[in-house]
CSV table of N, CA and C in Angstrom, one decimal:
chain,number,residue,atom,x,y,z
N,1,UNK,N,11.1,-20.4,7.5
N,1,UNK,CA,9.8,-19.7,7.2
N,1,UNK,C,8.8,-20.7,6.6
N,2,UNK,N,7.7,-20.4,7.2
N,2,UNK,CA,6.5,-21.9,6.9
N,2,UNK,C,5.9,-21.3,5.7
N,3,UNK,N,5.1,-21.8,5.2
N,3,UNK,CA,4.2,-21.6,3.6
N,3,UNK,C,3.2,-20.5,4.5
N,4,UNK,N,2.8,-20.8,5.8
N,4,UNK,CA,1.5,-20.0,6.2
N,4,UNK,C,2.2,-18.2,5.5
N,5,UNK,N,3.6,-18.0,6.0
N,5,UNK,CA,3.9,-16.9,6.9
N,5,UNK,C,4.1,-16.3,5.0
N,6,UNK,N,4.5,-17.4,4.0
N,6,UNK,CA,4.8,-16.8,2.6
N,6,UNK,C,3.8,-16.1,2.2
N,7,UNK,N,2.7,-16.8,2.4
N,7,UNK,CA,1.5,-16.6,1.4
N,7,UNK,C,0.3,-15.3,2.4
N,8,UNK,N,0.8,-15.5,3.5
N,8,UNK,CA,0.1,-14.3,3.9
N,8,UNK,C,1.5,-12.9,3.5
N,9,UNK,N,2.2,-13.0,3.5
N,9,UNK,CA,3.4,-11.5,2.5
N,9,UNK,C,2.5,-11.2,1.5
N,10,UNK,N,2.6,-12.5,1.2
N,10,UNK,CA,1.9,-11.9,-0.6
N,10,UNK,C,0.6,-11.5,-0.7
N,11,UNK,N,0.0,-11.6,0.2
N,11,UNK,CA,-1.6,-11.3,-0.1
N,11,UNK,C,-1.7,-9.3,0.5
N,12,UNK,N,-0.3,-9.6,1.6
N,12,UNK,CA,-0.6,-8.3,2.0
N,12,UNK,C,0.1,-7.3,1.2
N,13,UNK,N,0.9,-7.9,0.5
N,13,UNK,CA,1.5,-7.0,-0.8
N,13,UNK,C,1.1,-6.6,-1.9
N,14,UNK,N,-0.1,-7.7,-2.4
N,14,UNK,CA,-0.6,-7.5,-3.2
N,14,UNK,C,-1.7,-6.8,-2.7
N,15,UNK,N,-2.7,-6.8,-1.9
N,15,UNK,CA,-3.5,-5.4,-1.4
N,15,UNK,C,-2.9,-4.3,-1.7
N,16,UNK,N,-1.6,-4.1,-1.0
N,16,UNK,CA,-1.0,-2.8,-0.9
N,16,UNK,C,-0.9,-2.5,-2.0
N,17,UNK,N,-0.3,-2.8,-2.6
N,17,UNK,CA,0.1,-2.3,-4.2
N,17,UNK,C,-1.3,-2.3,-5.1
N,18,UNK,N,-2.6,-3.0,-5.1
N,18,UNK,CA,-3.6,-2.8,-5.6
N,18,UNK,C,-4.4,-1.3,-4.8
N,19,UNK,N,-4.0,-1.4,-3.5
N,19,UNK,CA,-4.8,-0.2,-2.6
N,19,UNK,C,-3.8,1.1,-3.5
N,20,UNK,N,-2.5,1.0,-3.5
N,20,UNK,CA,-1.7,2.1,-4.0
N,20,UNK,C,-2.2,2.6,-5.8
N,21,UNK,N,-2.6,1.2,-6.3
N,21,UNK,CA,-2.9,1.8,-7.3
N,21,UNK,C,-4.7,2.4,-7.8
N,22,UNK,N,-5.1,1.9,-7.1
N,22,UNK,CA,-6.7,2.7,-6.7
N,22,UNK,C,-6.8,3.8,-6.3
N,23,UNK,N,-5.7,4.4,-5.2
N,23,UNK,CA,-5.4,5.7,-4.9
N,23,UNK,C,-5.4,6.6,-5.8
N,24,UNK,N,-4.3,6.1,-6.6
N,24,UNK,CA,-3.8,7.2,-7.4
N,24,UNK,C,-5.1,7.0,-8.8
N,25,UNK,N,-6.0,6.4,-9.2
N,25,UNK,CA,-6.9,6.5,-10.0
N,25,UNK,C,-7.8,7.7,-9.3
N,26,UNK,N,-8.4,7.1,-7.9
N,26,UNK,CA,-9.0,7.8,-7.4
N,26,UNK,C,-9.0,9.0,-6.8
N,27,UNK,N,-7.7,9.6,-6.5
N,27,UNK,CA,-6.9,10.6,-6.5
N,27,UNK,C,-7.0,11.6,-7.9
N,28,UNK,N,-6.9,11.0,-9.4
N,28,UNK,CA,-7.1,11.7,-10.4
N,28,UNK,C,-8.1,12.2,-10.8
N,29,UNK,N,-9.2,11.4,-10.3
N,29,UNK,CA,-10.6,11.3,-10.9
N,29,UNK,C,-11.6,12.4,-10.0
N,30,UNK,N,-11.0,12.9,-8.9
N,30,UNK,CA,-11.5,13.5,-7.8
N,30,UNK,C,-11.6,15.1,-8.3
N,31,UNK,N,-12.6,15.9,-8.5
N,31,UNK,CA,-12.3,17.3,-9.0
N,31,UNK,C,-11.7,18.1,-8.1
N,32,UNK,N,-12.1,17.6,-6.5
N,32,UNK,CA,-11.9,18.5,-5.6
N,32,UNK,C,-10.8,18.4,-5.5
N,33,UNK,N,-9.2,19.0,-4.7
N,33,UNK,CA,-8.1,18.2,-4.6
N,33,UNK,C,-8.1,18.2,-3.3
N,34,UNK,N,-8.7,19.0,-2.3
N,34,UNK,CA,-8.7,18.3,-1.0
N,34,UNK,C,-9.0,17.0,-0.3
N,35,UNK,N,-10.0,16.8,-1.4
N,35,UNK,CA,-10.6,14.8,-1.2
N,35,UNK,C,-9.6,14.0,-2.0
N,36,UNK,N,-8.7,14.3,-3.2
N,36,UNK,CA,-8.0,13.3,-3.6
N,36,UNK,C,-6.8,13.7,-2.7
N,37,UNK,N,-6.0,14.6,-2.1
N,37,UNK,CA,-5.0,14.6,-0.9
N,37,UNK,C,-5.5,13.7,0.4
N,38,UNK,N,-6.5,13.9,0.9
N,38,UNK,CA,-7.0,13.2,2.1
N,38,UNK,C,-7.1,11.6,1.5
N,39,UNK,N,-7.4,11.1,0.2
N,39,UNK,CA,-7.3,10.2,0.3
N,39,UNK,C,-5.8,9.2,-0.2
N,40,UNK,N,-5.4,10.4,-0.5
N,40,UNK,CA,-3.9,9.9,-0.6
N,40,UNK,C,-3.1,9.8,0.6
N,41,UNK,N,-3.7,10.6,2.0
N,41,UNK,CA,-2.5,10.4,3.0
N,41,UNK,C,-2.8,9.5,3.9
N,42,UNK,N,-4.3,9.0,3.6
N,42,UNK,CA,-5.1,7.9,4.2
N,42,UNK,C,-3.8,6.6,3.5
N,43,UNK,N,-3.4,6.6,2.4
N,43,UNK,CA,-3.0,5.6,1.6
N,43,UNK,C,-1.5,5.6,2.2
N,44,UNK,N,-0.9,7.1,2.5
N,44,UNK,CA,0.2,6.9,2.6
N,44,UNK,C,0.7,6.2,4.6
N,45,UNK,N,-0.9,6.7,5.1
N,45,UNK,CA,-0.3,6.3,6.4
N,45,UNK,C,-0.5,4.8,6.6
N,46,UNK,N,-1.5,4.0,6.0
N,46,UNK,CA,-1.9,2.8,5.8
N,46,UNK,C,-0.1,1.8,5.5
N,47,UNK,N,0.1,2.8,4.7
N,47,UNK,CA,1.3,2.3,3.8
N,47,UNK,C,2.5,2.1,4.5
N,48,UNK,N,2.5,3.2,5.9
N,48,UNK,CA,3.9,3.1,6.2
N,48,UNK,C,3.5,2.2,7.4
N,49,UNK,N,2.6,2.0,8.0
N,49,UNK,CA,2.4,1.7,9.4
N,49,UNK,C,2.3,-0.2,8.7
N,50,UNK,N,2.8,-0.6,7.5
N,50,UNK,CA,2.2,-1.7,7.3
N,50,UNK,C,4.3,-1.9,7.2
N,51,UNK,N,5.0,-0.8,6.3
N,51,UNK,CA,6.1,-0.9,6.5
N,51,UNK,C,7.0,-0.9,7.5
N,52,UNK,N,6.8,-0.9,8.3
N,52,UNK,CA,7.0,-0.3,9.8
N,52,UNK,C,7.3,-2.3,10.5
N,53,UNK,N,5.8,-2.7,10.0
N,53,UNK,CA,5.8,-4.2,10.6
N,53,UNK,C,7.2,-5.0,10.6
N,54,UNK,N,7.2,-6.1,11.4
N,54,UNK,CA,8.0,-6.7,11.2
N,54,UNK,C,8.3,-7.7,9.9
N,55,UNK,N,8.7,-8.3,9.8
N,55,UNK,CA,8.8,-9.1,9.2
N,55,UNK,C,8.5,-8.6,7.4
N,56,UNK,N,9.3,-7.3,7.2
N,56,UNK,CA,9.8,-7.2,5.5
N,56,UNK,C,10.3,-7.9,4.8
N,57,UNK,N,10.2,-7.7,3.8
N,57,UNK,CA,10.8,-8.6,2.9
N,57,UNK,C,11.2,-7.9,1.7
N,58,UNK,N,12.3,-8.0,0.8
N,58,UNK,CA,12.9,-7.2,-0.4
N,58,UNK,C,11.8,-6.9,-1.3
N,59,UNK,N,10.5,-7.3,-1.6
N,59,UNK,CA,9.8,-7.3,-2.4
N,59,UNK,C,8.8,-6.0,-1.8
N,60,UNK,N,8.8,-5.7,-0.2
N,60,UNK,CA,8.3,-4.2,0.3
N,60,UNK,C,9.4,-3.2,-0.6
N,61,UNK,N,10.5,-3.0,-0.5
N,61,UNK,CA,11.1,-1.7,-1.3
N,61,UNK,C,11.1,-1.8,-2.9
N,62,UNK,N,10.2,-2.9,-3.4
N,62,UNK,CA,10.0,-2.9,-4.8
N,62,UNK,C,9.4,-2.2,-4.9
N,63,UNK,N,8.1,-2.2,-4.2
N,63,UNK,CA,6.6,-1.7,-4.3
N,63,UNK,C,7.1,-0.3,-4.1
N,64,UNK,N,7.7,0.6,-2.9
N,64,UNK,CA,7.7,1.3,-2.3
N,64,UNK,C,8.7,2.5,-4.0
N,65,UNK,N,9.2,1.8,-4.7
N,65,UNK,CA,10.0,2.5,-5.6
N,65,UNK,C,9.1,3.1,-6.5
């Protein structure tokens, strides 16, 4: 595994887990709950379709706990 293939993991893990945690602010902050659900499943499909990819690594089922 080359440094390219490390440092792009981390950048997309750290999105993810910054995107997951903006959800859930944004998700609280929302009065309506239909707009903080839609923007949560926006989050959740983002989330799995990125889990889904090849190339996981132990530090995806950290996040995901």
């Amino acid at each position: 595994m080359n440094l390219t293939q490390i440092f792009k993991e981390r950048i997309i893990l750290v999105s993810m887990y910054t995107m997951m945690n903006w959800t859930k602010e944004v998700s609280k902050s929302v009065s309506r709950p239909e707009v903080g659900a839609a923007v949560r499943n926006l989050f959740m499909f983002s989330h799995r379709s990125a889990s889904n990819s090849p190339g996981r690594t132990v530090d995806d089922d950290i996040i995901r706990t």
